[in-house]
Structure formats: structure tokens, C-alpha cells
Short mmCIF file of C-alpha atoms in Angstrom, two decimals:
data_model
loop_
_atom_site.label_atom_id
_atom_site.label_comp_id
_atom_site.label_asym_id
_atom_site.label_seq_id
_atom_site.Cartn_x
_atom_site.Cartn_y
_atom_site.Cartn_z
CA MET W 227 80.30 -29.54 91.73
CA ASP W 228 79.84 -26.66 94.17
CA LYS W 229 76.05 -26.86 93.92
CA GLU W 230 76.18 -30.60 94.35
CA VAL W 231 77.99 -30.62 97.69
CA GLU W 232 77.55 -27.18 99.29
CA ARG W 233 75.06 -27.00 102.12
CA ALA W 234 72.89 -24.15 103.39
CA VAL W 235 74.45 -21.69 105.85
CA PRO W 236 72.60 -21.35 109.17
CA ASN W 237 71.74 -18.08 110.92
CA ALA W 238 74.94 -16.11 111.62
CA ALA W 239 73.77 -15.24 115.13
CA MET W 240 73.92 -18.89 116.15
CA THR W 241 77.02 -20.94 116.90
CA GLU W 242 76.86 -24.21 115.05
CA LYS W 243 78.20 -27.39 116.57
CA THR W 244 79.90 -30.11 114.60
CA ASP W 245 82.12 -33.06 115.38
CA VAL W 246 84.79 -32.34 112.76
CA VAL W 247 85.92 -29.23 110.91
CA LEU W 248 88.13 -29.68 107.85
CA ILE W 249 89.90 -26.57 106.55
CA GLY W 250 90.77 -26.58 102.86
CA ALA W 251 89.24 -28.57 99.98
CA GLY W 252 92.45 -30.29 98.93
CA ILE W 253 93.46 -33.94 98.82
CA MET W 254 94.39 -34.12 102.52
CA SER W 255 91.07 -32.82 103.92
CA ALA W 256 89.12 -34.85 101.35
CA THR W 257 90.99 -38.01 102.31
CA LEU W 258 90.58 -37.49 106.04
CA GLY W 259 86.89 -36.71 105.60
CA ALA W 260 86.34 -39.83 103.52
CA LEU W 261 88.17 -42.02 106.03
CA LEU W 262 86.24 -40.63 109.00
CA ARG W 263 82.93 -41.03 107.16
CA GLN W 264 83.70 -44.73 106.72
CA LEU W 265 84.85 -45.15 110.32
CA GLN W 266 82.16 -43.12 112.08
CA PRO W 267 79.20 -42.45 109.76
CA ASP W 268 77.18 -40.67 112.46
CA TRP W 269 79.73 -37.89 113.03
CA SER W 270 78.93 -34.47 111.60
CA ILE W 271 81.60 -33.00 109.31
CA SER W 272 81.95 -29.40 108.08
CA LEU W 273 84.51 -28.41 105.45
CA PHE W 274 85.46 -24.83 104.56
CA GLU W 275 87.33 -23.71 101.42
CA ARG W 276 88.21 -20.07 100.77
CA LYS W 277 88.13 -20.50 96.99
CA ASP W 278 85.04 -21.27 94.92
CA ALA W 279 86.12 -24.72 93.79
CA ALA W 280 87.67 -27.92 95.07
CA ALA W 281 91.43 -28.60 94.84
CA PRO W 282 92.30 -25.03 93.80
CA GLU W 283 95.91 -24.98 94.99
CA SER W 284 98.48 -27.78 95.41
CA SER W 285 95.99 -30.55 94.57
CA ASP W 286 95.18 -29.05 91.16
CA PRO W 287 96.62 -31.36 88.48
CA TRP W 288 98.71 -28.65 86.80
CA ASN W 289 100.00 -27.46 90.19
CA ASN W 290 101.89 -30.68 90.89
CA ALA W 291 103.69 -33.27 88.82
CA GLY W 292 101.16 -36.02 89.61
CA THR W 293 103.93 -38.54 89.87
CA GLY W 294 102.35 -40.82 92.41
CA HIS W 295 105.55 -40.59 94.44
CA SER W 296 106.49 -44.18 95.15
CA ALA W 297 110.29 -43.81 94.99
CA LEU W 298 110.49 -45.85 91.79
CA CYS W 299 112.21 -43.04 89.90
CA GLU W 300 113.00 -40.18 92.31
CA LEU W 301 116.77 -40.26 92.80
CA ASN W 302 116.71 -37.90 95.78
CA TYR W 303 115.13 -40.75 97.79
CA THR W 304 118.15 -43.00 97.13
CA PRO W 305 121.26 -40.97 98.05
CA GLN W 306 124.75 -42.35 97.56
CA ASN W 307 126.80 -42.85 100.71
CA ALA W 308 130.41 -41.78 101.14
CA ASP W 309 131.56 -45.38 100.56
CA GLY W 310 129.75 -45.50 97.20
CA SER W 311 126.81 -47.63 98.37
CA VAL W 312 123.22 -46.46 97.86
CA ASP W 313 120.88 -45.86 100.81
CA ILE W 314 117.39 -47.11 99.92
CA THR W 315 115.79 -46.66 103.37
CA LYS W 316 113.71 -43.62 102.43
CA ALA W 317 112.67 -45.17 99.11
CA ILE W 318 111.26 -48.23 100.87
CA ASP W 319 109.38 -46.09 103.41
CA ILE W 320 107.78 -43.88 100.75
CA ASN W 321 106.83 -46.85 98.59
CA GLU W 322 105.21 -48.53 101.60
CA ARG W 323 103.16 -45.38 102.20
CA PHE W 324 102.07 -45.16 98.58
CA GLN W 325 100.86 -48.77 98.72
CA VAL W 326 98.54 -47.68 101.56
CA SER W 327 97.05 -44.99 99.29
CA ARG W 328 96.52 -47.51 96.48
CA GLN W 329 94.65 -49.83 98.82
CA PHE W 330 92.26 -47.17 100.08
CA TRP W 331 91.59 -45.96 96.54
CA ALA W 332 90.86 -49.53 95.44
CA TYR W 333 88.50 -49.95 98.39
CA GLY W 334 86.89 -46.64 97.46
CA VAL W 335 86.23 -47.75 93.89
CA GLU W 336 84.72 -51.05 95.04
CA ASN W 337 82.52 -49.45 97.71
CA GLY W 338 81.12 -46.38 95.95
CA VAL W 339 83.40 -43.82 97.57
CA LEU W 340 85.13 -43.24 94.22
CA GLY W 341 83.94 -43.52 90.64
CA ASP W 342 85.77 -44.38 87.44
CA PRO W 343 89.44 -44.77 88.45
CA SER W 344 90.69 -43.76 84.99
CA GLN W 345 89.59 -40.23 85.85
CA PHE W 346 92.30 -39.96 88.50
CA ILE W 347 94.87 -42.74 88.06
CA ASN W 348 96.50 -44.18 84.95
CA PRO W 349 99.44 -46.55 84.40
CA ILE W 350 102.66 -44.98 83.22
CA PRO W 351 106.27 -46.22 83.47
CA HIS W 352 108.45 -44.55 86.11
CA VAL W 353 112.02 -44.06 84.92
CA SER W 354 115.28 -42.81 86.43
CA PHE W 355 117.64 -41.28 83.86
CA VAL W 356 121.31 -40.35 84.11
CA HIS W 357 124.21 -39.70 81.76
CA GLY W 358 127.95 -39.62 82.32
CA ALA W 359 130.14 -42.50 83.51
CA ASP W 360 129.98 -41.70 87.24
CA ASN W 361 126.20 -41.29 87.21
CA VAL W 362 125.77 -44.51 85.23
CA ASP W 363 127.81 -46.32 87.88
CA TYR W 364 125.56 -44.85 90.60
CA LEU W 365 122.39 -45.89 88.79
CA ARG W 366 123.65 -49.45 88.41
CA LYS W 367 124.32 -49.61 92.16
CA ARG W 368 120.85 -48.13 92.81
CA TYR W 369 119.28 -50.83 90.67
CA GLU W 370 121.25 -53.59 92.40
CA ALA W 371 120.18 -52.33 95.83
CA LEU W 372 116.49 -51.78 95.00
CA SER W 373 115.78 -54.77 92.76
CA ARG W 374 116.54 -57.19 95.63
CA HIS W 375 113.49 -55.86 97.52
CA PRO W 376 109.97 -57.12 96.68
CA LEU W 377 108.60 -53.58 96.31
CA PHE W 378 111.06 -52.90 93.48
CA ASP W 379 111.78 -56.34 92.01
CA THR W 380 110.23 -55.53 88.62
CA MET W 381 112.70 -52.68 88.03
CA GLN W 382 114.90 -53.00 84.94
CA TYR W 383 118.38 -51.61 84.31
CA ILE W 384 118.95 -50.36 80.76
CA ASP W 385 122.15 -48.94 79.29
CA ASP W 386 121.73 -50.08 75.68
CA GLU W 387 121.45 -47.29 73.10
CA ASP W 388 118.98 -49.14 70.87
CA GLU W 389 116.71 -49.98 73.80
CA PHE W 390 116.88 -46.36 74.96
CA ARG W 391 115.79 -45.21 71.50
CA ARG W 392 112.93 -47.70 71.42
CA ARG W 393 111.53 -46.75 74.80
CA LEU W 394 112.18 -43.01 74.83
CA PRO W 395 112.21 -41.78 71.22
CA LEU W 396 111.70 -38.12 72.11
CA MET W 397 114.68 -38.18 74.46
CA ALA W 398 116.81 -40.17 72.00
CA ARG W 399 116.34 -37.96 68.95
CA GLY W 400 119.51 -35.90 68.45
CA ARG W 401 121.26 -37.34 71.53
CA ASP W 402 125.03 -37.89 71.51
CA PHE W 403 125.35 -41.41 72.84
CA SER W 404 129.12 -41.12 73.19
CA ASP W 405 128.08 -39.75 76.59
CA PRO W 406 126.91 -42.96 78.30
CA VAL W 407 123.31 -43.13 79.51
CA ALA W 408 121.41 -45.46 81.81
CA LEU W 409 117.84 -46.00 82.96
CA ASN W 410 116.09 -47.64 85.88
CA TRP W 411 112.74 -48.57 84.33
CA THR W 412 109.60 -49.73 86.17
CA ASP W 413 106.37 -50.44 84.30
CA GLY W 414 104.23 -50.40 87.45
CA GLY W 415 104.21 -46.63 87.95
CA THR W 416 101.20 -44.33 87.76
CA ASP W 417 100.14 -40.83 86.82
CA ILE W 418 97.63 -39.29 89.22
CA ASP W 419 95.25 -36.38 88.77
CA PHE W 420 94.87 -35.38 92.41
CA GLY W 421 92.38 -32.69 91.45
CA SER W 422 89.95 -35.24 90.05
CA LEU W 423 90.57 -37.60 92.96
CA THR W 424 89.84 -34.80 95.45
CA LYS W 425 86.60 -33.90 93.69
CA GLN W 426 85.40 -37.50 93.73
CA LEU W 427 86.12 -37.83 97.45
CA LEU W 428 84.37 -34.53 98.23
CA ALA W 429 81.36 -35.43 96.10
CA HIS W 430 80.94 -38.61 98.14
CA LEU W 431 81.46 -36.72 101.38
CA GLY W 432 78.84 -34.14 100.46
CA ALA W 433 76.37 -36.77 99.30
CA SER W 434 76.77 -38.57 102.64
CA GLY W 435 75.65 -35.49 104.58
CA ALA W 436 78.79 -33.45 105.22
CA SER W 437 78.50 -29.67 105.04
CA ILE W 438 80.89 -28.34 102.41
CA ALA W 439 81.09 -24.56 102.01
CA PHE W 440 83.13 -22.96 99.24
CA GLY W 441 83.95 -19.27 99.23
CA THR W 442 84.29 -19.47 103.01
CA GLU W 443 87.55 -18.46 104.68
CA VAL W 444 88.61 -19.51 108.17
CA ARG W 445 89.69 -16.37 109.99
CA ASP W 446 90.51 -17.60 113.50
CA LEU W 447 90.76 -20.65 115.75
CA THR W 448 90.14 -20.38 119.49
CA LYS W 449 90.42 -23.20 122.04
CA GLN W 450 87.56 -23.32 124.53
CA SER W 451 87.65 -24.35 128.19
CA ASP W 452 85.88 -27.62 127.40
CA GLY W 453 88.58 -28.58 124.89
CA ARG W 454 86.50 -27.82 121.79
CA TRP W 455 87.41 -25.23 119.17
CA ASN W 456 85.56 -22.14 117.99
CA VAL W 457 86.26 -21.71 114.29
CA LYS W 458 85.46 -18.25 112.95
CA VAL W 459 84.62 -18.26 109.24
CA ARG W 460 83.81 -15.53 106.74
CA ASN W 461 81.82 -15.78 103.53
CA THR W 462 84.12 -14.23 100.90
CA ARG W 463 81.17 -13.18 98.74
CA THR W 464 78.90 -11.53 101.33
CA GLY W 465 81.34 -10.73 104.12
CA GLU W 466 79.08 -12.50 106.63
CA THR W 467 80.92 -14.12 109.55
CA ARG W 468 79.84 -16.96 111.80
CA THR W 469 81.34 -19.33 114.35
CA VAL W 470 81.42 -23.11 114.25
CA ASN W 471 82.18 -25.06 117.42
CA ALA W 472 84.01 -28.33 116.76
CA ARG W 473 85.33 -31.25 118.72
CA PHE W 474 88.20 -31.73 116.25
CA VAL W 475 89.83 -29.48 113.65
CA PHE W 476 92.08 -30.49 110.77
CA VAL W 477 94.04 -27.80 108.95
CA GLY W 478 94.67 -29.02 105.41
CA ALA W 479 94.96 -25.59 103.84
CA GLY W 480 98.22 -26.03 101.92
CA GLY W 481 100.64 -23.16 102.52
CA TYR W 482 98.04 -21.34 104.59
CA ALA W 483 98.08 -24.16 107.16
CA LEU W 484 101.10 -22.53 108.81
CA PRO W 485 99.46 -19.21 109.80
CA LEU W 486 96.24 -20.98 110.83
CA LEU W 487 98.12 -23.37 113.11
CA GLN W 488 99.98 -20.38 114.51
CA LYS W 489 96.66 -18.72 115.31
CA SER W 490 95.59 -21.82 117.22
CA GLY W 491 98.30 -21.14 119.78
CA ILE W 492 99.23 -24.81 120.28
CA LYS W 493 102.67 -25.27 121.81
CA GLU W 494 103.67 -27.75 119.10
CA MET W 495 104.03 -24.81 116.68
CA ALA W 496 106.70 -23.10 118.77
CA GLY W 497 109.82 -22.56 116.71
CA ILE W 498 108.21 -23.64 113.43
CA GLY W 499 108.33 -21.32 110.44
CA GLY W 500 107.94 -21.66 106.72
CA PHE W 501 109.85 -20.82 103.56
CA PRO W 502 107.72 -20.40 100.42
CA VAL W 503 108.97 -21.64 97.06
CA SER W 504 106.94 -21.54 93.87
CA GLY W 505 107.38 -23.90 90.96
CA LEU W 506 107.45 -23.22 87.24
CA PHE W 507 107.10 -25.86 84.53
CA LEU W 508 107.32 -26.03 80.77
CA ARG W 509 104.18 -27.62 79.34
CA CYS W 510 103.78 -29.20 75.91
CA THR W 511 100.49 -30.23 74.32
CA ASN W 512 101.87 -30.69 70.80
CA ARG W 513 100.36 -34.05 69.88
CA GLU W 514 103.29 -35.06 67.68
CA LEU W 515 105.73 -34.67 70.58
CA VAL W 516 103.38 -36.03 73.25
CA ASP W 517 102.97 -39.25 71.27
CA GLN W 518 106.77 -39.76 71.29
CA HIS W 519 107.03 -39.93 75.07
CA GLU W 520 105.10 -42.11 77.47
CA ALA W 521 106.88 -42.17 80.81
CA LYS W 522 107.75 -40.16 83.90
CA VAL W 523 111.48 -39.65 83.69
CA TYR W 524 113.41 -38.24 86.65
CA GLY W 525 117.02 -37.09 86.52
CA LYS W 526 119.56 -35.90 89.07
CA ALA W 527 119.48 -32.49 90.71
CA ALA W 528 122.39 -30.21 89.92
CA VAL W 529 125.24 -30.11 92.44
CA GLY W 530 124.23 -27.83 95.32
CA ALA W 531 120.56 -27.72 94.32
CA PRO W 532 117.87 -28.73 96.86
CA PRO W 533 115.96 -32.03 96.55
CA MET W 534 112.83 -30.26 95.29
CA SER W 535 114.72 -29.22 92.14
CA VAL W 536 115.06 -32.73 90.67
CA PRO W 537 114.34 -32.32 86.92
CA HIS W 538 111.72 -34.55 85.35
CA LEU W 539 109.91 -35.00 82.06
CA ASP W 540 106.42 -36.27 82.83
CA THR W 541 103.60 -37.66 80.78
CA ARG W 542 100.39 -36.30 82.35
CA VAL W 543 96.82 -37.53 81.88
CA ILE W 544 94.39 -34.78 82.85
CA ARG W 545 90.68 -35.03 82.05
CA GLY W 546 91.52 -37.78 79.57
CA ASN W 547 94.06 -35.71 77.63
CA LYS W 548 97.78 -36.41 77.56
CA GLY W 549 100.44 -33.73 77.83
CA LEU W 550 104.08 -33.30 78.79
CA LEU W 551 105.47 -31.38 81.74
CA PHE W 552 109.13 -30.52 82.32
CA GLY W 553 110.66 -28.86 85.33
CA PRO W 554 110.64 -27.71 87.98
CA TYR W 555 112.17 -24.28 87.73
CA ALA W 556 112.04 -22.52 91.05
CA GLY W 557 110.40 -19.15 91.50
CA TRP W 558 110.03 -17.13 94.65
CA THR W 559 107.30 -15.05 96.19
CA PRO W 560 106.48 -14.33 99.85
CA LYS W 561 102.97 -15.71 99.25
CA PHE W 562 101.98 -18.92 101.05
CA LEU W 563 99.40 -19.80 98.42
CA LYS W 564 99.45 -19.40 94.65
CA GLU W 565 96.72 -16.79 95.10
CA GLY W 566 97.89 -15.67 98.54
CA LYS W 567 99.15 -12.30 99.76
CA ASN W 568 102.61 -10.76 99.59
CA SER W 569 102.45 -10.23 103.34
CA ASP W 570 102.05 -13.97 104.12
CA LEU W 571 105.72 -14.67 104.93
CA PHE W 572 106.23 -11.58 107.04
CA LYS W 573 103.04 -12.13 109.04
CA SER W 574 104.20 -15.65 109.88
CA ILE W 575 107.28 -14.41 111.74
CA ARG W 576 106.88 -14.78 115.49
CA ALA W 577 109.16 -14.29 118.48
CA ASN W 578 109.32 -18.08 118.89
CA ASN W 579 110.38 -18.81 115.28
CA LEU W 580 112.50 -15.74 114.48
CA PHE W 581 115.81 -17.40 115.31
CA SER W 582 114.80 -20.55 113.43
CA MET W 583 114.10 -18.55 110.29
CA VAL W 584 117.16 -16.32 110.57
CA GLY W 585 119.31 -19.39 111.21
CA VAL W 586 118.08 -21.06 108.04
CA GLY W 587 118.83 -17.92 106.08
CA LEU W 588 122.45 -18.10 107.23
CA THR W 589 122.96 -21.83 106.72
CA GLU W 590 121.07 -22.49 103.47
CA MET W 591 123.30 -20.47 101.19
CA SER W 592 123.17 -23.13 98.48
CA LEU W 593 119.38 -22.74 98.34
CA THR W 594 119.72 -18.97 98.11
CA LYS W 595 122.19 -19.25 95.23
CA TYR W 596 119.96 -21.78 93.48
CA LEU W 597 116.88 -19.56 93.76
CA ILE W 598 118.77 -16.54 92.43
CA SER W 599 120.07 -18.51 89.44
CA GLU W 600 116.58 -19.83 88.71
CA LEU W 601 114.99 -16.39 88.95
CA LEU W 602 117.52 -15.02 86.48
CA LYS W 603 116.83 -17.71 83.88
CA SER W 604 115.33 -16.60 80.58
CA GLN W 605 113.03 -18.74 78.45
CA GLY W 606 116.09 -19.67 76.42
CA GLY W 607 117.88 -20.75 79.59
CA ARG W 608 114.94 -22.91 80.59
CA VAL W 609 114.90 -24.57 77.17
CA ASN W 610 118.64 -25.23 77.53
CA SER W 611 117.87 -27.16 80.72
CA LEU W 612 115.14 -29.06 78.90
CA GLU W 613 117.65 -30.11 76.22
CA GLU W 614 119.34 -32.45 78.71
CA PHE W 615 116.15 -34.52 78.36
CA VAL W 616 114.93 -33.46 74.91
CA PRO W 617 118.07 -32.64 72.85
CA ARG W 618 116.13 -31.10 69.95
CA ALA W 619 113.66 -29.16 72.05
CA ASP W 620 112.09 -26.13 70.35
CA GLY W 621 110.95 -23.43 72.75
CA HIS W 622 107.92 -22.71 70.57
CA ASP W 623 106.49 -26.13 71.52
CA TRP W 624 106.64 -25.39 75.26
CA GLU W 625 104.75 -22.84 77.35
CA LEU W 626 105.78 -21.68 80.83
CA ILE W 627 103.19 -22.26 83.54
CA THR W 628 103.22 -21.42 87.23
CA ALA W 629 102.59 -24.47 89.36
CA GLY W 630 101.63 -24.71 93.01
CA GLN W 631 103.16 -22.82 95.89
CA ARG W 632 105.05 -24.87 98.45
CA VAL W 633 105.89 -23.80 101.99
CA GLN W 634 108.87 -25.78 103.26
CA VAL W 635 108.95 -26.36 107.01
CA ILE W 636 111.57 -24.62 109.16
CA ARG W 637 112.16 -26.19 112.58
CA ARG W 638 114.19 -25.03 115.52
CA LYS W 639 117.60 -26.69 115.82
CA GLY W 640 119.90 -25.51 118.56
CA ALA W 641 120.09 -21.74 118.48
CA GLY W 642 118.97 -21.62 114.86
CA GLY W 643 116.84 -23.64 112.50
CA VAL W 644 116.84 -26.28 109.79
CA LEU W 645 114.88 -26.37 106.52
CA GLU W 646 112.96 -29.60 105.92
CA PHE W 647 112.06 -30.93 102.48
CA GLY W 648 109.16 -33.25 103.16
CA THR W 649 105.70 -33.64 104.64
CA ALA W 650 105.10 -32.96 108.34
CA VAL W 651 102.00 -33.73 110.42
CA ILE W 652 101.50 -31.44 113.43
CA THR W 653 99.11 -32.54 116.20
CA ALA W 654 98.25 -30.99 119.56
CA ASP W 655 99.01 -33.15 122.58
CA ASP W 656 95.30 -33.57 123.34
CA GLY W 657 94.50 -34.59 119.76
CA SER W 658 91.91 -31.83 119.30
CA ILE W 659 93.63 -30.22 116.32
CA ALA W 660 96.05 -31.34 113.63
CA GLY W 661 97.49 -29.93 110.45
CA LEU W 662 99.76 -30.83 107.58
CA LEU W 663 102.77 -28.78 106.51
CA GLY W 664 105.42 -29.14 103.82
CA ALA W 665 105.50 -30.65 100.35
CA SER W 666 106.74 -33.80 98.57
CA PRO W 667 105.92 -36.68 98.80
CA GLY W 668 102.71 -35.02 99.97
CA ALA W 669 99.62 -36.06 98.06
CA SER W 670 100.94 -39.49 97.09
CA THR W 671 101.11 -40.49 100.75
CA CYS W 672 97.86 -38.76 101.72
CA VAL W 673 96.15 -41.87 103.10
CA SER W 674 99.14 -42.85 105.23
CA ALA W 675 99.42 -39.28 106.53
CA MET W 676 95.74 -39.08 107.42
CA LEU W 677 95.79 -42.49 109.11
CA ASP W 678 98.64 -41.09 111.19
CA VAL W 679 96.39 -38.15 112.13
CA ILE W 680 93.56 -40.51 113.06
CA GLN W 681 95.79 -42.66 115.25
CA ARG W 682 97.25 -39.65 117.06
CA CYS W 683 94.02 -37.71 117.50
CA PHE W 684 91.50 -40.48 118.16
CA PRO W 685 93.41 -43.02 120.27
CA ALA W 686 90.31 -44.07 122.21
CA GLU W 687 88.40 -44.91 119.02
CA TYR W 688 91.33 -46.27 117.02
CA THR W 689 91.24 -49.79 118.49
CA ALA W 690 87.51 -50.10 117.87
CA TRP W 691 88.00 -48.84 114.32
CA MET W 692 90.74 -51.37 113.52
CA PRO W 693 88.51 -53.97 111.77
CA LYS W 694 87.16 -51.29 109.41
CA LEU W 695 90.62 -49.85 108.91
CA LYS W 696 91.94 -53.29 107.94
CA GLU W 697 89.05 -53.66 105.52
CA MET W 698 90.04 -50.40 103.81
CA VAL W 699 93.81 -50.99 104.03
CA PRO W 700 94.49 -54.75 104.39
CA SER W 701 98.23 -54.27 104.93
CA LEU W 702 97.79 -51.79 107.81
CA GLY W 703 100.43 -52.43 110.45
CA VAL W 704 102.43 -54.76 108.20
CA LYS W 705 105.58 -53.88 106.26
CA LEU W 706 104.94 -55.12 102.74
CA SER W 707 108.68 -55.07 102.09
CA GLU W 708 108.94 -57.88 104.69
CA ASN W 709 105.89 -59.86 103.51
CA GLN W 710 106.19 -60.59 99.81
CA ALA W 711 103.07 -62.78 99.66
CA LEU W 712 100.85 -60.08 101.12
CA TYR W 713 102.45 -57.46 98.88
CA GLN W 714 101.68 -59.52 95.78
CA GLU W 715 98.12 -60.06 96.98
CA VAL W 716 97.33 -56.38 97.56
CA TRP W 717 99.21 -55.37 94.40
CA ASP W 718 97.12 -57.70 92.25
CA TRP W 719 93.92 -56.53 93.99
CA THR W 720 94.62 -52.82 93.65
CA SER W 721 95.80 -53.17 90.05
CA LYS W 722 92.55 -54.91 89.12
CA SER W 723 90.24 -52.58 91.08
CA LEU W 724 91.97 -49.43 89.81
CA ARG W 725 92.06 -50.87 86.27
CA LEU W 726 95.80 -50.38 85.98
CA THR W 727 96.41 -53.56 84.03
CA ASP W 728 94.40 -52.43 80.99
CA ASN W 729 93.46 -48.79 81.38
CA THR W 730 93.23 -46.06 78.79
CA PRO W 731 91.38 -42.71 79.11
CA THR W 732 87.95 -42.68 77.49
CA SER W 733 85.78 -39.88 76.22
CA ALA W 734 83.12 -40.89 78.77
CA GLY W 735 85.66 -40.42 81.54
CA VAL W 736 86.56 -37.00 80.18
CA ALA W 737 82.93 -35.91 80.12
CA GLN W 738 82.24 -37.15 83.65
CA SER W 739 85.39 -35.49 85.02
CA ALA W 740 84.63 -32.19 83.35
CA ALA W 741 81.12 -32.16 84.77
CA MET W 742 82.31 -32.34 88.37
#
């Protein structure tokens, strides 16, 4: 793919000019580039990626769970209140945002922006799983609260042992059903290969004239007196440096977005720090076991554990092949990228975020304890955790893999700081630069996040762009949870265009994906 989309590098002595610079070849930059290309085809776009391939970090399919976060199964989005009721506010918001992504992807398939949708999205049930009487009671209340809303009205509540065995044979085998179990089951979920999706978006962007340079690291960002940005880049293979002058810069560099935004000097970064957390998963490709499980099943995080630790057993479809993923198990490293540097965390400490970071260290003791316990886990301990989902799990069937690196946002709060578990968009007050920090729901809400960037950074153009935006995302500006007819209309459309009603991976899809 590199040869397909990479463009020639001009003379280093010259300063190039471009309308838009995108930093990082992940799902966020690819999405923003694709949106802008549709909205303003005559703008010049330059993208820089330090690695030699697209989607090398958090967007890589094995570096995230590919859930298609839509709050159908993630219990951390539906917390239980002190009075026993279930708060579904966040679940509705995240599902609304995911519907925006589905619409743009459907538009992309129909208009040549994207190719075969089975290469990046496949139907898979999304399931919430609990055991124990108190948890079963909570899941019933969750179902009652969610199923009354149009976005979740196809959800089923299951607490029958025979039905559990029929739907989840791998999880049922060897289970003691004297401990009550319950499921919230939704057939309309998806598995997403964000690596393949990113590559398709970038291939279209490159074919439409954008300059995409791999092996090119952004070293510095400097605001000019005319409001434009000088972006200093370095070729990682030759060491050659050059400067690109841009009207607008988007920093979609995963964990490395934090230090780059700090280098920009924008006041919006004052007090913001980052806490890196790496993820580990157990992966199974044993066909006999894989064929016994076809769902994404999310459980409850342990008491005192952070939201990012919610255990899940996922069916994955990557390059046409199915596999199973269980985790996450937390790891820790001071690196901000999976292939970053051990000095990343320490170099990110500034006078304006020191108290924020120290404050978090003092207040987030539960996170510290959780990380220590995770780091001390042996392979046997990890398999013991897996047995809550797969009672007869054999460690020989599962290999430990290191997933993507996440940098959780730390913000100033009072004299100290607070750790955020989510996705944050940072924009300068003049709209000349923006960046994305944080983690989940992340990639699943990429279109919504990038439309937010567009609205904030291009207010003068946004009104003129509205007809095209509504063509790409028909529900834009409307809450689907309050308009059931429109929701059904866009759901039927996106399901058909993305081939989610009758969609199985094909060998042709595998070959095309592998070639990119």
C-alpha cells in the first residue's frame, strides 16, 4: 500500500505549503482526511506517519478489541445508581455516535470511498454477561431501562440455562449453573477491523491526490505570525528534514499526540498530562474452540478496577479469518506508543501539568493497586481469569499478545488532577490546530469525533458544507433516540450498504485485504 499512496518528497531546501497536515496514519487522521476530501476536494492534504505502514498502533486490528463500541454490551457505560436504578445516559450518547460512523461508512461504500465492507465490518452479536444473584438483578434492570429506547429495543434478556448453552457453548461447557447467570443479547452488533478500514480510507485519499508519506516523523510544530503552522518533519530512513507550512494541523498520532500538542504551545494544553497503560490479551486461533463461540461477550470489571479493565471474550474477524480474544490484562510502560521510548512519560512532564499528574498519583490508588496486581499475574493467573468465561480453558490453546498502548488523559482539577477514561478532542481557540487524546470508545466514534473537529475548526465553512454533510450522515443534528422513524430508516440503509444482513468473509476479501 505504501507505494500506492506515497508521494514524491520535494527539495528539502524549500518550504512546502499545504492546506491541511494530518499527523499519524491511524483511523482518526484517515477519517478526517476522507471527510475533508468530500467537503472540499480542491484543498491540498499532506499526511505524515513515522512508521512504514498504515494503522501501525492503536488502529491495528490486534491492538484493539474491534468491538464497534455502541454500548450494547459494555457494562461500564450503564452504571448502577445508589438507589438501584441504572443510568443509561452514556450508553445512549455512545450509541448515537456509533450510528454516525455507520452512516459515513455506508456512504463511503456507495460512493467509492470504501471497498468491500466485509473487509472491515462484520455482524456479530454483542452480549453482556454476569453471574451471581446481585449481578443478575442488575442486568435485568439494565435490560428494562435500555430496551424501552429505540436504539436498544432489539435487546433480549436471557437467564435460561438451556438457552445459554445453545447460544454460548464454549462458555457453557463445564459451567456450574447453580451460580445464576444472565445475558443481555443483541444480534445487531458488529466486529470491526479498524486497520483494514484505515487502509481503505487512506488508499482513497492517496488516489484523490493527497500526499501521504510513511517513514516520516513530525519533530516540531511552530505557529507563525500569519496564523499558519510550520511543521518540521524528518525522514526516518535518510535523516533528511524539511518544513511544511499548513493552514490547519490535526494531530492524530495516538499516544504521541500528547507531546506533539505540548510542542505546539497552545494554551488549551495547560494542565493536561497523560498516563500510559498497555493492554495484554489472550488470543486463540484453535479452530475447534473458535467455532464454539460467535459473539462479543462483556462482563463486569472487578471491584476497584478501572473501566478500561472490563473483561471480554471477543470473536474477531481479521483478514477473513476468525479468532478469539480475551482480556484485557493491564501492563505498564512509560512509553506513549507500543514502539515508543521509555522516556516518553518523563518528557511529557511540564511545570503546568506537574501538579495535575502528582495529584492523580495520590488519588488513584485503586488504579495503582490494580496495575500492580495485573503486573504480578502469571500465565496461570491469566488463565484463571479466563475461566470465569471459559470454565474449561486450557492455557495451551491461548497465547499472550501485547495490544495497543493507551495514554489516558489527566486534567487539572483544583490543586491537583483527575484521570479521564475516554476520548478527548483538543482544539486551539482559533481552530488552526486540533488533536485527539485518550482511548475508548475511540475508533468506534471516529466519524462523530472528526465532525466535531470540523465544526470547531472550520466554522466559516461548516454552514456551506451542511448539505454535503447531511448527504454523508443523514441524521446529522438529530438525536436518533428521539426519532424512531429516522433511526429505522438509516439502520436499514446502513445494514444493506454495509452488507450486515447477510455477510460472511470470503476468500476474495481476504486476498484484497492482504494486498493493501
